[in-house]
Amino acid sequence: MGNLTGKVALVTGGGRGIGRAIAQRLAADGALVAVHYGHREGAARETVGLITDSGGRAFALSAVLGQPGDASALYERLDACLRERGEPSELDILVNNAGFNIPGGIAAVQPQDFDRLMAVHAKAPLFLIQQALERLRDAGRIINISSAATRVAFPESVAYSMAKAALEALTRALARELGPRHITVNAVTPGFVKTEMNKKRWCAPEDEAAHAAYSVFGRMGWPQDVADIVAFLASDDSRWVTGQCVDASGGSFL
């Protein structure tokens, strides 16, 4: 493909699931991909191995998001890794994918859980973008991975839904602010995807069938379904698309 040749991409939470698929697809399109991880070094290095074995370029770097100084720590490591490869400390594509869920309705949600979800899904992307701007080349791409839970009622994960809604508000605000630099800012909103995080939704055949039925296509999503959309938003083909939340739920809940 090669339409991202010469580009540098950072994918947070790139060790597994949707993040791994995104990292692989961006590398297949020619980008040098920084695969970020928080705790699962083995998974991130496996992602890097899959990319390099296929002829792509990637490296892993760690930073625990949701903690004070997380963005600074991540970019210090990114800059060091780029210098080691003879690359300038510049970035073309930032994918804010890292995330997790703590299920709970209004009666069950705890303050500490709410704080953790907001810290990783809303606060960390805000400051990752803030500190990326001095590195991000003009006509760069910022892509935030949100959730279809912002479009439909999802009371069993109320705090998670709120955190993702905050990320979408950030997406729209920054699209307006960064337009003069031709930097696009978009969000992608997956539905039920067959990842480790969602395993309880598909590990039993009857559970998978129930969740597949929400989509007009009668199946759950695969990480590659989301990665292909992200690849479009990362490419020059998406230059006229910004401030949008692109539904990647397979038509769920229509």
PDB file of C-alpha atoms in Angstrom:
ATOM      1  CA  MET A   1       0.000   0.000   0.000  1.00  0.00           C
ATOM      2  CA  GLY A   2       2.627   2.534   1.135  1.00  0.00           C
ATOM      3  CA  ASN A   3       0.408   5.597   1.475  1.00  0.00           C
ATOM      4  CA  LEU A   4       1.903   6.292   4.921  1.00  0.00           C
ATOM      5  CA  THR A   5       5.530   5.835   3.911  1.00  0.00           C
ATOM      6  CA  GLY A   6       7.714   8.334   5.756  1.00  0.00           C
ATOM      7  CA  LYS A   7       5.086   8.904   8.457  1.00  0.00           C
ATOM      8  CA  VAL A   8       5.528   8.285  12.176  1.00  0.00           C
ATOM      9  CA  ALA A   9       2.541   7.008  14.165  1.00  0.00           C
ATOM     10  CA  LEU A  10       1.973   6.548  17.889  1.00  0.00           C
ATOM     11  CA  VAL A  11      -0.730   4.089  18.952  1.00  0.00           C
ATOM     12  CA  THR A  12      -1.519   4.011  22.659  1.00  0.00           C
ATOM     13  CA  GLY A  13      -2.577   0.649  24.002  1.00  0.00           C
ATOM     14  CA  GLY A  14      -1.135  -0.917  20.881  1.00  0.00           C
ATOM     15  CA  GLY A  15      -0.213  -4.274  22.378  1.00  0.00           C
ATOM     16  CA  ARG A  16      -3.465  -6.130  21.860  1.00  0.00           C
ATOM     17  CA  GLY A  17      -7.009  -6.007  20.560  1.00  0.00           C
ATOM     18  CA  ILE A  18      -8.027  -3.009  18.481  1.00  0.00           C
ATOM     19  CA  GLY A  19      -4.739  -1.230  19.217  1.00  0.00           C
ATOM     20  CA  ARG A  20      -2.708  -4.129  17.833  1.00  0.00           C
ATOM     21  CA  ALA A  21      -4.802  -4.245  14.667  1.00  0.00           C
ATOM     22  CA  ILE A  22      -4.377  -0.485  14.202  1.00  0.00           C
ATOM     23  CA  ALA A  23      -0.613  -0.677  14.701  1.00  0.00           C
ATOM     24  CA  GLN A  24      -0.341  -3.530  12.202  1.00  0.00           C
ATOM     25  CA  ARG A  25      -2.449  -1.769   9.595  1.00  0.00           C
ATOM     26  CA  LEU A  26      -0.600   1.562   9.870  1.00  0.00           C
ATOM     27  CA  ALA A  27       2.727  -0.270   9.596  1.00  0.00           C
ATOM     28  CA  ALA A  28       1.459  -2.207   6.576  1.00  0.00           C
ATOM     29  CA  ASP A  29       0.653   1.140   4.992  1.00  0.00           C
ATOM     30  CA  GLY A  30       4.271   2.232   5.483  1.00  0.00           C
ATOM     31  CA  ALA A  31       4.341   4.108   8.796  1.00  0.00           C
ATOM     32  CA  LEU A  32       6.963   3.702  11.492  1.00  0.00           C
ATOM     33  CA  VAL A  33       4.747   2.762  14.462  1.00  0.00           C
ATOM     34  CA  ALA A  34       5.410   3.380  18.136  1.00  0.00           C
ATOM     35  CA  VAL A  35       3.470   0.692  20.005  1.00  0.00           C
ATOM     36  CA  HIS A  36       2.672   2.039  23.458  1.00  0.00           C
ATOM     37  CA  TYR A  37       1.837  -0.170  26.419  1.00  0.00           C
ATOM     38  CA  GLY A  38       1.113   0.404  30.073  1.00  0.00           C
ATOM     39  CA  HIS A  39       1.776  -2.909  31.800  1.00  0.00           C
ATOM     40  CA  ARG A  40       1.771  -5.689  29.202  1.00  0.00           C
ATOM     41  CA  GLU A  41       5.247  -5.490  27.737  1.00  0.00           C
ATOM     42  CA  GLY A  42       5.064  -8.994  26.296  1.00  0.00           C
ATOM     43  CA  ALA A  43       1.946  -8.193  24.276  1.00  0.00           C
ATOM     44  CA  ALA A  44       3.448  -4.987  22.901  1.00  0.00           C
ATOM     45  CA  ARG A  45       6.664  -6.746  21.886  1.00  0.00           C
ATOM     46  CA  GLU A  46       4.571  -9.453  20.236  1.00  0.00           C
ATOM     47  CA  THR A  47       2.825  -6.748  18.209  1.00  0.00           C
ATOM     48  CA  VAL A  48       6.178  -5.311  17.189  1.00  0.00           C
ATOM     49  CA  GLY A  49       7.317  -8.800  16.181  1.00  0.00           C
ATOM     50  CA  LEU A  50       4.243  -9.341  14.034  1.00  0.00           C
ATOM     51  CA  ILE A  51       4.900  -6.044  12.286  1.00  0.00           C
ATOM     52  CA  THR A  52       8.615  -6.541  11.684  1.00  0.00           C
ATOM     53  CA  ASP A  53       8.138 -10.140  10.567  1.00  0.00           C
ATOM     54  CA  SER A  54       5.822  -8.760   7.872  1.00  0.00           C
ATOM     55  CA  GLY A  55       8.417  -6.244   6.711  1.00  0.00           C
ATOM     56  CA  GLY A  56       7.113  -3.268   8.667  1.00  0.00           C
ATOM     57  CA  ARG A  57       8.799  -0.938  11.140  1.00  0.00           C
ATOM     58  CA  ALA A  58       7.780  -0.614  14.778  1.00  0.00           C
ATOM     59  CA  PHE A  59       9.087  -0.331  18.299  1.00  0.00           C
ATOM     60  CA  ALA A  60       7.538  -0.583  21.761  1.00  0.00           C
ATOM     61  CA  LEU A  61       7.560   2.003  24.533  1.00  0.00           C
ATOM     62  CA  SER A  62       5.966   2.078  27.968  1.00  0.00           C
ATOM     63  CA  ALA A  63       4.136   4.658  30.052  1.00  0.00           C
ATOM     64  CA  VAL A  64       1.314   4.105  32.519  1.00  0.00           C
ATOM     65  CA  LEU A  65      -1.521   6.444  31.548  1.00  0.00           C
ATOM     66  CA  GLY A  66      -3.809   8.030  34.105  1.00  0.00           C
ATOM     67  CA  GLN A  67      -0.967   9.002  36.420  1.00  0.00           C
ATOM     68  CA  PRO A  68       0.680  12.399  36.995  1.00  0.00           C
ATOM     69  CA  GLY A  69       3.295  13.099  34.361  1.00  0.00           C
ATOM     70  CA  ASP A  70       2.114  10.342  32.050  1.00  0.00           C
ATOM     71  CA  ALA A  71       2.265  12.369  28.836  1.00  0.00           C
ATOM     72  CA  SER A  72       5.726  13.767  29.581  1.00  0.00           C
ATOM     73  CA  ALA A  73       7.059  10.307  30.395  1.00  0.00           C
ATOM     74  CA  LEU A  74       5.625   8.852  27.192  1.00  0.00           C
ATOM     75  CA  TYR A  75       7.103  11.543  24.951  1.00  0.00           C
ATOM     76  CA  GLU A  76      10.505  11.379  26.612  1.00  0.00           C
ATOM     77  CA  ARG A  77      10.617   7.698  25.700  1.00  0.00           C
ATOM     78  CA  LEU A  78       9.237   8.328  22.236  1.00  0.00           C
ATOM     79  CA  ASP A  79      11.875  10.983  21.542  1.00  0.00           C
ATOM     80  CA  ALA A  80      14.621   8.653  22.767  1.00  0.00           C
ATOM     81  CA  CYS A  81      13.401   5.771  20.609  1.00  0.00           C
ATOM     82  CA  LEU A  82      13.222   7.996  17.544  1.00  0.00           C
ATOM     83  CA  ARG A  83      16.726   9.344  18.144  1.00  0.00           C
ATOM     84  CA  GLU A  84      18.041   5.779  18.377  1.00  0.00           C
ATOM     85  CA  ARG A  85      16.643   5.182  14.889  1.00  0.00           C
ATOM     86  CA  GLY A  86      18.014   8.400  13.463  1.00  0.00           C
ATOM     87  CA  GLU A  87      14.561   9.943  13.238  1.00  0.00           C
ATOM     88  CA  PRO A  88      13.625  13.495  14.255  1.00  0.00           C
ATOM     89  CA  SER A  89      11.348  13.961  17.266  1.00  0.00           C
ATOM     90  CA  GLU A  90       8.341  14.490  15.045  1.00  0.00           C
ATOM     91  CA  LEU A  91       4.995  12.773  14.723  1.00  0.00           C
ATOM     92  CA  ASP A  92       2.387  12.515  11.980  1.00  0.00           C
ATOM     93  CA  ILE A  93      -0.334  10.315  13.475  1.00  0.00           C
ATOM     94  CA  LEU A  94      -1.533  10.015  17.069  1.00  0.00           C
ATOM     95  CA  VAL A  95      -4.086   7.314  17.865  1.00  0.00           C
ATOM     96  CA  ASN A  96      -5.537   7.558  21.376  1.00  0.00           C
ATOM     97  CA  ASN A  97      -6.677   3.978  21.766  1.00  0.00           C
ATOM     98  CA  ALA A  98      -5.632   2.890  25.282  1.00  0.00           C
ATOM     99  CA  GLY A  99      -8.581   2.089  27.482  1.00  0.00           C
ATOM    100  CA  PHE A 100     -10.418  -0.294  29.752  1.00  0.00           C
ATOM    101  CA  ASN A 101     -13.850  -0.652  31.284  1.00  0.00           C
ATOM    102  CA  ILE A 102     -15.140  -0.927  34.825  1.00  0.00           C
ATOM    103  CA  PRO A 103     -18.794  -1.959  34.393  1.00  0.00           C
ATOM    104  CA  GLY A 104     -21.373  -0.551  36.735  1.00  0.00           C
ATOM    105  CA  GLY A 105     -24.728   1.184  36.719  1.00  0.00           C
ATOM    106  CA  ILE A 106     -25.518   4.329  38.669  1.00  0.00           C
ATOM    107  CA  ALA A 107     -25.986   2.423  41.938  1.00  0.00           C
ATOM    108  CA  ALA A 108     -22.715   0.520  41.618  1.00  0.00           C
ATOM    109  CA  VAL A 109     -20.221   3.034  40.241  1.00  0.00           C
ATOM    110  CA  GLN A 110     -17.561   4.106  42.739  1.00  0.00           C
ATOM    111  CA  PRO A 111     -15.754   7.483  42.831  1.00  0.00           C
ATOM    112  CA  GLN A 112     -12.352   5.875  42.411  1.00  0.00           C
ATOM    113  CA  ASP A 113     -13.545   3.933  39.371  1.00  0.00           C
ATOM    114  CA  PHE A 114     -14.987   7.073  37.800  1.00  0.00           C
ATOM    115  CA  ASP A 115     -11.707   8.907  38.393  1.00  0.00           C
ATOM    116  CA  ARG A 116      -9.661   6.105  36.781  1.00  0.00           C
ATOM    117  CA  LEU A 117     -11.903   5.927  33.733  1.00  0.00           C
ATOM    118  CA  MET A 118     -11.842   9.683  33.221  1.00  0.00           C
ATOM    119  CA  ALA A 119      -8.080   9.810  33.756  1.00  0.00           C
ATOM    120  CA  VAL A 120      -7.334   7.271  31.036  1.00  0.00           C
ATOM    121  CA  HIS A 121     -10.088   7.977  28.505  1.00  0.00           C
ATOM    122  CA  ALA A 122     -10.341  11.773  28.726  1.00  0.00           C
ATOM    123  CA  LYS A 123      -7.516  13.381  30.700  1.00  0.00           C
ATOM    124  CA  ALA A 124      -4.657  11.345  29.222  1.00  0.00           C
ATOM    125  CA  PRO A 125      -5.701  12.001  25.589  1.00  0.00           C
ATOM    126  CA  LEU A 126      -6.072  15.716  26.336  1.00  0.00           C
ATOM    127  CA  PHE A 127      -2.509  16.053  27.577  1.00  0.00           C
ATOM    128  CA  LEU A 128      -1.081  13.586  25.074  1.00  0.00           C
ATOM    129  CA  ILE A 129      -2.472  15.819  22.338  1.00  0.00           C
ATOM    130  CA  GLN A 130      -1.337  19.003  24.091  1.00  0.00           C
ATOM    131  CA  GLN A 131       2.246  17.772  24.269  1.00  0.00           C
ATOM    132  CA  ALA A 132       2.094  16.229  20.804  1.00  0.00           C
ATOM    133  CA  LEU A 133       1.389  19.552  19.124  1.00  0.00           C
ATOM    134  CA  GLU A 134       5.006  20.699  19.215  1.00  0.00           C
ATOM    135  CA  ARG A 135       5.985  17.418  17.537  1.00  0.00           C
ATOM    136  CA  LEU A 136       3.012  16.941  15.229  1.00  0.00           C
ATOM    137  CA  ARG A 137       3.694  17.983  11.677  1.00  0.00           C
ATOM    138  CA  ASP A 138       1.204  20.166   9.820  1.00  0.00           C
ATOM    139  CA  ALA A 139      -1.457  18.069   8.064  1.00  0.00           C
ATOM    140  CA  GLY A 140      -1.085  15.485  10.829  1.00  0.00           C
ATOM    141  CA  ARG A 141      -3.791  13.182  12.094  1.00  0.00           C
ATOM    142  CA  ILE A 142      -5.294  12.732  15.551  1.00  0.00           C
ATOM    143  CA  ILE A 143      -7.656   9.786  15.901  1.00  0.00           C
ATOM    144  CA  ASN A 144      -9.479   9.043  19.151  1.00  0.00           C
ATOM    145  CA  ILE A 145     -11.035   5.648  19.780  1.00  0.00           C
ATOM    146  CA  SER A 146     -14.378   6.215  21.466  1.00  0.00           C
ATOM    147  CA  SER A 147     -17.360   3.873  21.750  1.00  0.00           C
ATOM    148  CA  ALA A 148     -20.866   3.374  20.422  1.00  0.00           C
ATOM    149  CA  ALA A 149     -21.850   3.644  24.086  1.00  0.00           C
ATOM    150  CA  THR A 150     -21.948   7.420  23.557  1.00  0.00           C
ATOM    151  CA  ARG A 151     -24.663   7.046  20.898  1.00  0.00           C
ATOM    152  CA  VAL A 152     -26.979   4.543  22.575  1.00  0.00           C
ATOM    153  CA  ALA A 153     -28.004   4.120  26.200  1.00  0.00           C
ATOM    154  CA  PHE A 154     -25.506   1.866  27.966  1.00  0.00           C
ATOM    155  CA  PRO A 155     -26.498   2.150  31.641  1.00  0.00           C
ATOM    156  CA  GLU A 156     -24.481  -0.892  32.711  1.00  0.00           C
ATOM    157  CA  SER A 157     -21.265   1.099  32.082  1.00  0.00           C
ATOM    158  CA  VAL A 158     -22.338   4.626  32.897  1.00  0.00           C
ATOM    159  CA  ALA A 159     -18.919   5.993  33.940  1.00  0.00           C
ATOM    160  CA  TYR A 160     -17.207   4.473  30.897  1.00  0.00           C
ATOM    161  CA  SER A 161     -19.827   6.026  28.617  1.00  0.00           C
ATOM    162  CA  MET A 162     -19.328   9.423  30.253  1.00  0.00           C
ATOM    163  CA  ALA A 163     -15.551   9.238  29.809  1.00  0.00           C
ATOM    164  CA  LYS A 164     -15.891   8.376  26.134  1.00  0.00           C
ATOM    165  CA  ALA A 165     -18.382  11.214  25.643  1.00  0.00           C
ATOM    166  CA  ALA A 166     -15.773  13.597  27.050  1.00  0.00           C
ATOM    167  CA  LEU A 167     -13.284  12.275  24.492  1.00  0.00           C
ATOM    168  CA  GLU A 168     -15.729  13.045  21.693  1.00  0.00           C
ATOM    169  CA  ALA A 169     -16.220  16.602  22.986  1.00  0.00           C
ATOM    170  CA  LEU A 170     -12.435  17.000  22.914  1.00  0.00           C
ATOM    171  CA  THR A 171     -12.402  15.703  19.329  1.00  0.00           C
ATOM    172  CA  ARG A 172     -14.807  18.349  18.081  1.00  0.00           C
ATOM    173  CA  ALA A 173     -13.170  21.233  19.955  1.00  0.00           C
ATOM    174  CA  LEU A 174      -9.682  20.417  18.718  1.00  0.00           C
ATOM    175  CA  ALA A 175     -10.815  19.894  15.136  1.00  0.00           C
ATOM    176  CA  ARG A 176     -11.874  23.536  15.118  1.00  0.00           C
ATOM    177  CA  GLU A 177      -8.710  24.773  16.810  1.00  0.00           C
ATOM    178  CA  LEU A 178      -6.237  22.783  14.715  1.00  0.00           C
ATOM    179  CA  GLY A 179      -7.904  23.339  11.359  1.00  0.00           C
ATOM    180  CA  PRO A 180      -5.548  26.186  10.371  1.00  0.00           C
ATOM    181  CA  ARG A 181      -2.661  23.700  10.536  1.00  0.00           C
ATOM    182  CA  HIS A 182      -4.625  21.203   8.411  1.00  0.00           C
ATOM    183  CA  ILE A 183      -4.468  18.721  11.284  1.00  0.00           C
ATOM    184  CA  THR A 184      -7.606  16.594  11.301  1.00  0.00           C
ATOM    185  CA  VAL A 185      -9.114  15.321  14.539  1.00  0.00           C
ATOM    186  CA  ASN A 186     -11.672  12.528  14.412  1.00  0.00           C
ATOM    187  CA  ALA A 187     -13.091   9.810  16.623  1.00  0.00           C
ATOM    188  CA  VAL A 188     -14.013   6.224  15.775  1.00  0.00           C
ATOM    189  CA  THR A 189     -16.794   4.554  17.749  1.00  0.00           C
ATOM    190  CA  PRO A 190     -16.661   0.740  17.760  1.00  0.00           C
ATOM    191  CA  GLY A 191     -19.540  -1.401  18.960  1.00  0.00           C
ATOM    192  CA  PHE A 192     -19.174  -4.972  20.208  1.00  0.00           C
ATOM    193  CA  VAL A 193     -15.763  -6.174  19.019  1.00  0.00           C
ATOM    194  CA  LYS A 194     -14.177  -9.562  19.656  1.00  0.00           C
ATOM    195  CA  THR A 195     -11.310  -8.471  21.893  1.00  0.00           C
ATOM    196  CA  GLU A 196      -9.965  -9.657  25.209  1.00  0.00           C
ATOM    197  CA  MET A 197     -11.664  -6.738  26.962  1.00  0.00           C
ATOM    198  CA  ASN A 198     -15.028  -7.909  25.613  1.00  0.00           C
ATOM    199  CA  LYS A 199     -14.392 -11.624  26.015  1.00  0.00           C
ATOM    200  CA  LYS A 200     -17.331 -12.213  28.329  1.00  0.00           C
ATOM    201  CA  ARG A 201     -19.591 -11.045  25.490  1.00  0.00           C
ATOM    202  CA  TRP A 202     -18.439 -13.742  23.067  1.00  0.00           C
ATOM    203  CA  CYS A 203     -16.714 -16.576  24.952  1.00  0.00           C
ATOM    204  CA  ALA A 204     -19.966 -18.596  24.981  1.00  0.00           C
ATOM    205  CA  PRO A 205     -21.722 -19.175  21.630  1.00  0.00           C
ATOM    206  CA  GLU A 206     -25.045 -17.936  22.942  1.00  0.00           C
ATOM    207  CA  ASP A 207     -23.452 -14.712  24.213  1.00  0.00           C
ATOM    208  CA  GLU A 208     -21.745 -14.094  20.890  1.00  0.00           C
ATOM    209  CA  ALA A 209     -25.007 -14.706  19.022  1.00  0.00           C
ATOM    210  CA  ALA A 210     -26.850 -12.250  21.254  1.00  0.00           C
ATOM    211  CA  HIS A 211     -24.326  -9.494  20.699  1.00  0.00           C
ATOM    212  CA  ALA A 212     -23.946 -10.267  16.995  1.00  0.00           C
ATOM    213  CA  ALA A 213     -27.687  -9.739  16.603  1.00  0.00           C
ATOM    214  CA  TYR A 214     -27.325  -6.031  17.409  1.00  0.00           C
ATOM    215  CA  SER A 215     -25.460  -5.462  14.119  1.00  0.00           C
ATOM    216  CA  VAL A 216     -27.287  -5.317  10.794  1.00  0.00           C
ATOM    217  CA  PHE A 217     -24.604  -7.713   9.520  1.00  0.00           C
ATOM    218  CA  GLY A 218     -25.391 -10.322  12.155  1.00  0.00           C
ATOM    219  CA  ARG A 219     -21.902 -10.609  13.575  1.00  0.00           C
ATOM    220  CA  MET A 220     -19.621  -9.020  16.135  1.00  0.00           C
ATOM    221  CA  GLY A 221     -16.835  -6.800  14.901  1.00  0.00           C
ATOM    222  CA  TRP A 222     -13.210  -7.801  14.497  1.00  0.00           C
ATOM    223  CA  PRO A 223     -10.339  -5.483  15.456  1.00  0.00           C
ATOM    224  CA  GLN A 224      -9.416  -5.258  11.764  1.00  0.00           C
ATOM    225  CA  ASP A 225     -12.813  -3.727  11.004  1.00  0.00           C
ATOM    226  CA  VAL A 226     -11.911  -0.768  13.195  1.00  0.00           C
ATOM    227  CA  ALA A 227      -8.284  -0.631  12.073  1.00  0.00           C
ATOM    228  CA  ASP A 228      -9.283  -0.204   8.433  1.00  0.00           C
ATOM    229  CA  ILE A 229     -11.375   2.845   9.319  1.00  0.00           C
ATOM    230  CA  VAL A 230      -8.514   4.310  11.336  1.00  0.00           C
ATOM    231  CA  ALA A 231      -6.182   3.731   8.386  1.00  0.00           C
ATOM    232  CA  PHE A 232      -8.488   5.802   6.178  1.00  0.00           C
ATOM    233  CA  LEU A 233      -8.572   8.619   8.730  1.00  0.00           C
ATOM    234  CA  ALA A 234      -4.776   8.476   8.988  1.00  0.00           C
ATOM    235  CA  SER A 235      -4.337   8.798   5.230  1.00  0.00           C
ATOM    236  CA  ASP A 236      -4.439  11.804   2.936  1.00  0.00           C
ATOM    237  CA  ASP A 237      -7.725  10.487   1.551  1.00  0.00           C
ATOM    238  CA  SER A 238      -9.436  11.773   4.723  1.00  0.00           C
ATOM    239  CA  ARG A 239      -8.092  15.323   4.401  1.00  0.00           C
ATOM    240  CA  TRP A 240     -11.616  16.809   4.136  1.00  0.00           C
ATOM    241  CA  VAL A 241     -12.974  14.958   7.187  1.00  0.00           C
ATOM    242  CA  THR A 242     -12.512  16.441  10.644  1.00  0.00           C
ATOM    243  CA  GLY A 243     -14.439  16.832  13.882  1.00  0.00           C
ATOM    244  CA  GLN A 244     -16.397  13.670  13.171  1.00  0.00           C
ATOM    245  CA  CYS A 245     -17.328  10.591  15.185  1.00  0.00           C
ATOM    246  CA  VAL A 246     -17.246   7.747  12.668  1.00  0.00           C
ATOM    247  CA  ASP A 247     -19.537   4.901  13.658  1.00  0.00           C
ATOM    248  CA  ALA A 248     -17.739   1.544  13.525  1.00  0.00           C
ATOM    249  CA  SER A 249     -20.427  -0.602  15.113  1.00  0.00           C
ATOM    250  CA  GLY A 250     -21.586  -2.505  12.046  1.00  0.00           C
ATOM    251  CA  GLY A 251     -24.900  -0.678  12.135  1.00  0.00           C
ATOM    252  CA  SER A 252     -25.661  -1.774  15.693  1.00  0.00           C
ATOM    253  CA  PHE A 253     -28.869  -0.521  17.269  1.00  0.00           C
ATOM    254  CA  LEU A 254     -30.217   0.978  14.057  1.00  0.00           C
TER     255      LEU A 254
END
